[in-house]
Amino acid sequence: MTKPETIFIASGNPHKIEELRQVLQPMGIELKSTQDFPDAEEVEEDQPDLEGNAMKKARFWFQKTGLPSLADDTGLEVDALDGAPGVYSARYAGDQATYEDNVNKLLSELQGKENRTARFRTVVAFVTHNEEHLFEGACEGKITTEKRGEKGFGYDPVFLPEEYQKTFAELSSDEKNRISHRGRAVQKFLEFIG
Ligand code: IMP
């Protein structure tokens, strides 16, 4: 496809926006986000899987802005919990749950369980006037028995990426981005728009 001049990201999260801006700017691509459309309604993430939510958000924002639109959805899949919290990661401990509530619930559900393997999975959807694409990135690891580290967000303090001795919350943001689910999905997208 021809390289777009401007891309829209369906996110108001300043971390995600800045991260993406840093890689798109050298490619000569401008980034707009929901921060540029403060009056727009929220898209409900009510689909049964990450792919559905990401595509729903990207389609909605493409219709609204006419710009090639990017949206992502992420879940933590824990094997001993049959893939939970998965697509429900943001509201695992309830609709108003904080990151801490969710982490506490996860540790308590896993208490006494020997198998702690898990993965973060991100799906990025990209919608233009004539194309729709999905890109996936995953990061394998284990859930610790206690929280460690102050950086990052969400489940970072209890996620130990494979072959690392540090949790995501103990890694610098550069180190995390290099190996993370979202970093890998975004990398595939960048290779695509080349
Ligand atoms: P979202 O799709 O990026 O909004 O992510 C949904 C939920 O997954 C968030 O509310 C977090 O709880 C969790 N999550 C997403 N990405 C990460 C991450 O990189 N580290 C830790 N938790 C994350």
Short mmCIF file of C-alpha atoms and ligand atoms in Angstrom, two decimals:
data_model
loop_
_atom_site.label_atom_id
_atom_site.label_comp_id
_atom_site.label_asym_id
_atom_site.label_seq_id
_atom_site.Cartn_x
_atom_site.Cartn_y
_atom_site.Cartn_z
CA MET A 1 0.00 0.00 0.00
CA THR A 2 1.10 3.63 -0.46
CA LYS A 3 2.47 5.12 2.72
CA PRO A 4 -0.22 7.29 4.39
CA GLU A 5 0.57 10.93 5.30
CA THR A 6 -1.49 10.79 8.48
CA ILE A 7 -2.63 7.90 10.66
CA PHE A 8 -5.27 8.02 13.35
CA ILE A 9 -4.82 6.03 16.57
CA ALA A 10 -8.00 5.11 18.45
CA SER A 11 -6.51 5.83 21.83
CA GLY A 12 -6.30 8.71 24.28
CA ASN A 13 -3.53 7.01 26.26
CA PRO A 14 -0.57 9.46 26.16
CA HIS A 15 1.98 6.60 26.55
CA LYS A 16 0.68 4.70 23.53
CA ILE A 17 0.38 7.89 21.44
CA GLU A 18 3.91 9.08 22.23
CA GLU A 19 5.40 5.61 21.64
CA LEU A 20 3.84 5.44 18.19
CA ARG A 21 4.62 9.06 17.31
CA GLN A 22 8.31 8.38 17.96
CA VAL A 23 8.41 5.61 15.36
CA LEU A 24 6.09 7.23 12.77
CA GLN A 25 7.70 10.67 12.75
CA PRO A 26 10.99 9.50 11.17
CA MET A 27 8.87 7.82 8.47
CA GLY A 28 7.24 11.19 7.70
CA ILE A 29 3.83 10.09 9.01
CA GLU A 30 1.76 12.39 11.20
CA LEU A 31 -0.27 10.89 14.06
CA LYS A 32 -3.69 12.04 15.25
CA SER A 33 -5.53 10.54 18.20
CA THR A 34 -8.81 10.73 20.11
CA GLN A 35 -7.23 13.69 21.93
CA ASP A 36 -7.87 15.62 18.68
CA PHE A 37 -11.58 14.69 18.88
CA PRO A 38 -12.47 15.37 22.53
CA ASP A 39 -16.25 15.42 21.93
CA ALA A 40 -16.49 12.00 20.29
CA GLU A 41 -18.33 9.22 22.10
CA GLU A 42 -16.50 6.14 23.46
CA VAL A 43 -16.62 2.88 21.53
CA GLU A 44 -17.90 0.06 23.74
CA GLU A 45 -15.46 -2.88 23.84
CA ASP A 46 -18.21 -5.51 23.89
CA GLN A 47 -16.87 -8.05 21.38
CA PRO A 48 -16.04 -11.64 22.44
CA ASP A 49 -12.37 -11.44 21.42
CA LEU A 50 -9.44 -9.03 21.01
CA GLU A 51 -9.71 -9.12 17.21
CA GLY A 52 -13.39 -8.05 17.37
CA ASN A 53 -12.77 -5.14 19.74
CA ALA A 54 -9.74 -3.85 17.83
CA MET A 55 -11.58 -4.03 14.48
CA LYS A 56 -14.72 -2.41 15.92
CA LYS A 57 -12.70 0.56 17.22
CA ALA A 58 -10.65 0.98 14.02
CA ARG A 59 -13.79 0.87 11.81
CA PHE A 60 -15.63 3.35 14.02
CA TRP A 61 -12.78 5.86 13.91
CA PHE A 62 -12.19 5.43 10.21
CA GLN A 63 -15.87 6.28 9.59
CA LYS A 64 -15.57 9.31 11.86
CA THR A 65 -12.25 10.76 10.65
CA GLY A 66 -11.77 9.42 7.12
CA LEU A 67 -8.14 8.79 8.14
CA PRO A 68 -6.44 5.38 7.98
CA SER A 69 -7.18 4.21 11.53
CA LEU A 70 -5.33 2.01 13.97
CA ALA A 71 -6.78 0.43 17.13
CA ASP A 72 -5.45 -2.14 19.57
CA ASP A 73 -6.80 -4.46 22.20
CA THR A 74 -4.72 -6.43 24.70
CA GLY A 75 -5.40 -9.33 27.03
CA LEU A 76 -3.47 -11.40 29.55
CA GLU A 77 -4.10 -15.12 29.01
CA VAL A 78 -3.31 -17.33 32.00
CA ASP A 79 -3.15 -21.07 31.21
CA ALA A 80 -4.21 -22.33 34.67
CA LEU A 81 -7.32 -20.11 34.37
CA ASP A 82 -8.25 -21.40 30.90
CA GLY A 83 -7.12 -18.18 29.23
CA ALA A 84 -8.75 -15.74 31.70
CA PRO A 85 -8.77 -12.79 32.17
CA GLY A 86 -8.15 -12.52 28.37
CA VAL A 87 -10.47 -10.07 26.65
CA TYR A 88 -11.81 -9.06 30.09
CA SER A 89 -8.37 -8.02 31.45
CA ALA A 90 -9.36 -4.37 32.11
CA ARG A 91 -12.41 -5.33 34.21
CA TYR A 92 -11.34 -8.68 35.71
CA ALA A 93 -12.26 -7.62 39.27
CA GLY A 94 -15.39 -5.70 38.16
CA ASP A 95 -16.45 -2.77 35.96
CA GLN A 96 -14.84 -0.14 38.19
CA ALA A 97 -11.76 -2.25 39.04
CA THR A 98 -8.38 -0.53 39.44
CA TYR A 99 -5.14 -2.10 38.17
CA GLU A 100 -4.41 -3.10 41.77
CA ASP A 101 -7.83 -4.79 42.23
CA ASN A 102 -7.22 -6.82 39.06
CA VAL A 103 -3.71 -7.87 40.09
CA ASN A 104 -4.91 -8.86 43.57
CA LYS A 105 -7.72 -10.96 42.10
CA LEU A 106 -5.27 -12.67 39.72
CA LEU A 107 -2.85 -13.54 42.55
CA SER A 108 -5.66 -14.90 44.66
CA GLU A 109 -7.12 -17.03 41.81
CA LEU A 110 -3.66 -18.51 41.25
CA GLN A 111 -2.91 -19.19 44.92
CA GLY A 112 -1.54 -22.71 45.32
CA LYS A 113 -1.49 -23.31 41.55
CA GLU A 114 1.73 -24.73 40.22
CA ASN A 115 1.30 -23.81 36.56
CA ARG A 116 1.89 -20.04 36.29
CA THR A 117 2.46 -19.77 32.52
CA ALA A 118 0.74 -16.89 30.75
CA ARG A 119 1.05 -14.56 27.79
CA PHE A 120 0.09 -11.03 26.89
CA ARG A 121 -1.49 -10.84 23.47
CA THR A 122 -2.15 -7.63 21.50
CA VAL A 123 -4.18 -7.36 18.34
CA VAL A 124 -3.79 -4.23 16.21
CA ALA A 125 -6.45 -3.48 13.58
CA PHE A 126 -5.80 -1.10 10.68
CA VAL A 127 -8.68 0.17 8.53
CA THR A 128 -8.41 2.33 5.40
CA HIS A 129 -10.95 3.21 2.68
CA ASN A 130 -10.32 -0.08 0.88
CA GLU A 131 -8.36 -2.35 3.25
CA GLU A 132 -8.68 -4.01 6.67
CA HIS A 133 -5.76 -5.75 8.37
CA LEU A 134 -4.97 -7.40 11.71
CA PHE A 135 -1.51 -7.70 13.27
CA GLU A 136 -0.75 -9.77 16.38
CA GLY A 137 2.02 -9.68 18.93
CA ALA A 138 2.51 -11.91 21.98
CA CYS A 139 4.88 -12.11 24.90
CA GLU A 140 5.19 -15.41 26.80
CA GLY A 141 5.96 -15.47 30.51
CA LYS A 142 4.88 -16.43 34.01
CA ILE A 143 2.79 -14.87 36.77
CA THR A 144 4.86 -14.25 39.91
CA THR A 145 3.54 -14.99 43.40
CA GLU A 146 4.17 -11.41 44.59
CA LYS A 147 4.17 -7.94 42.99
CA ARG A 148 7.60 -6.62 42.04
CA GLY A 149 8.56 -3.22 40.55
CA GLU A 150 7.04 0.22 40.24
CA LYS A 151 7.17 0.94 36.49
CA GLY A 152 4.59 0.34 33.78
CA PHE A 153 0.90 -0.28 34.44
CA GLY A 154 -1.77 -2.96 34.66
CA TYR A 155 -0.46 -6.45 35.34
CA ASP A 156 3.20 -5.44 34.85
CA PRO A 157 4.24 -6.03 38.52
CA VAL A 158 3.27 -9.73 38.33
CA PHE A 159 4.36 -10.59 34.76
CA LEU A 160 7.79 -12.16 34.36
CA PRO A 161 8.66 -12.35 30.65
CA GLU A 162 10.28 -15.59 29.49
CA GLU A 163 14.09 -15.66 29.90
CA TYR A 164 14.05 -12.54 32.12
CA GLN A 165 14.63 -12.31 35.87
CA LYS A 166 12.73 -9.01 36.08
CA THR A 167 8.99 -8.34 35.90
CA PHE A 168 7.69 -5.88 33.28
CA ALA A 169 7.39 -3.35 36.14
CA GLU A 170 11.13 -3.68 36.83
CA LEU A 171 12.20 -3.16 33.19
CA SER A 172 12.77 0.27 31.59
CA SER A 173 10.10 1.28 29.09
CA ASP A 174 12.63 0.80 26.25
CA GLU A 175 13.41 -2.75 27.38
CA LYS A 176 9.74 -3.56 27.77
CA ASN A 177 8.79 -2.12 24.35
CA ARG A 178 11.45 -4.21 22.66
CA ILE A 179 9.95 -7.52 23.81
CA SER A 180 6.35 -6.67 24.64
CA HIS A 181 3.18 -7.95 22.97
CA ARG A 182 2.24 -4.38 21.89
CA GLY A 183 5.77 -3.58 20.71
CA ARG A 184 5.78 -6.71 18.55
CA ALA A 185 2.32 -6.07 17.07
CA VAL A 186 3.24 -2.46 16.26
CA GLN A 187 6.51 -3.66 14.68
CA LYS A 188 4.54 -5.91 12.31
CA PHE A 189 2.29 -2.98 11.41
CA LEU A 190 5.31 -0.76 10.72
CA GLU A 191 6.86 -3.42 8.47
CA PHE A 192 3.54 -3.55 6.60
CA ILE A 193 3.33 0.18 5.91
CA GLY A 194 7.11 0.15 5.33
P1 IMP B 1 -5.91 -2.32 26.48
O1 IMP B 1 -6.59 -3.14 25.45
O2 IMP B 1 -4.57 -1.81 26.05
O3 IMP B 1 -6.79 -1.25 27.05
O4 IMP B 1 -5.58 -3.31 27.69
C1 IMP B 1 -6.61 -3.96 28.46
C2 IMP B 1 -6.07 -4.28 29.84
O5 IMP B 1 -4.98 -5.20 29.75
C3 IMP B 1 -5.51 -3.05 30.59
O6 IMP B 1 -6.50 -2.42 31.35
C4 IMP B 1 -4.45 -3.68 31.48
O7 IMP B 1 -5.03 -4.16 32.65
C5 IMP B 1 -3.95 -4.86 30.66
N1 IMP B 1 -2.73 -4.51 29.91
C6 IMP B 1 -2.65 -4.14 28.61
N2 IMP B 1 -1.38 -3.95 28.24
C7 IMP B 1 -0.63 -4.19 29.34
C8 IMP B 1 0.77 -4.16 29.59
O8 IMP B 1 1.62 -3.85 28.72
N3 IMP B 1 1.15 -4.48 30.84
C9 IMP B 1 0.29 -4.83 31.82
N4 IMP B 1 -1.03 -4.86 31.64
C10 IMP B 1 -1.50 -4.55 30.40
#
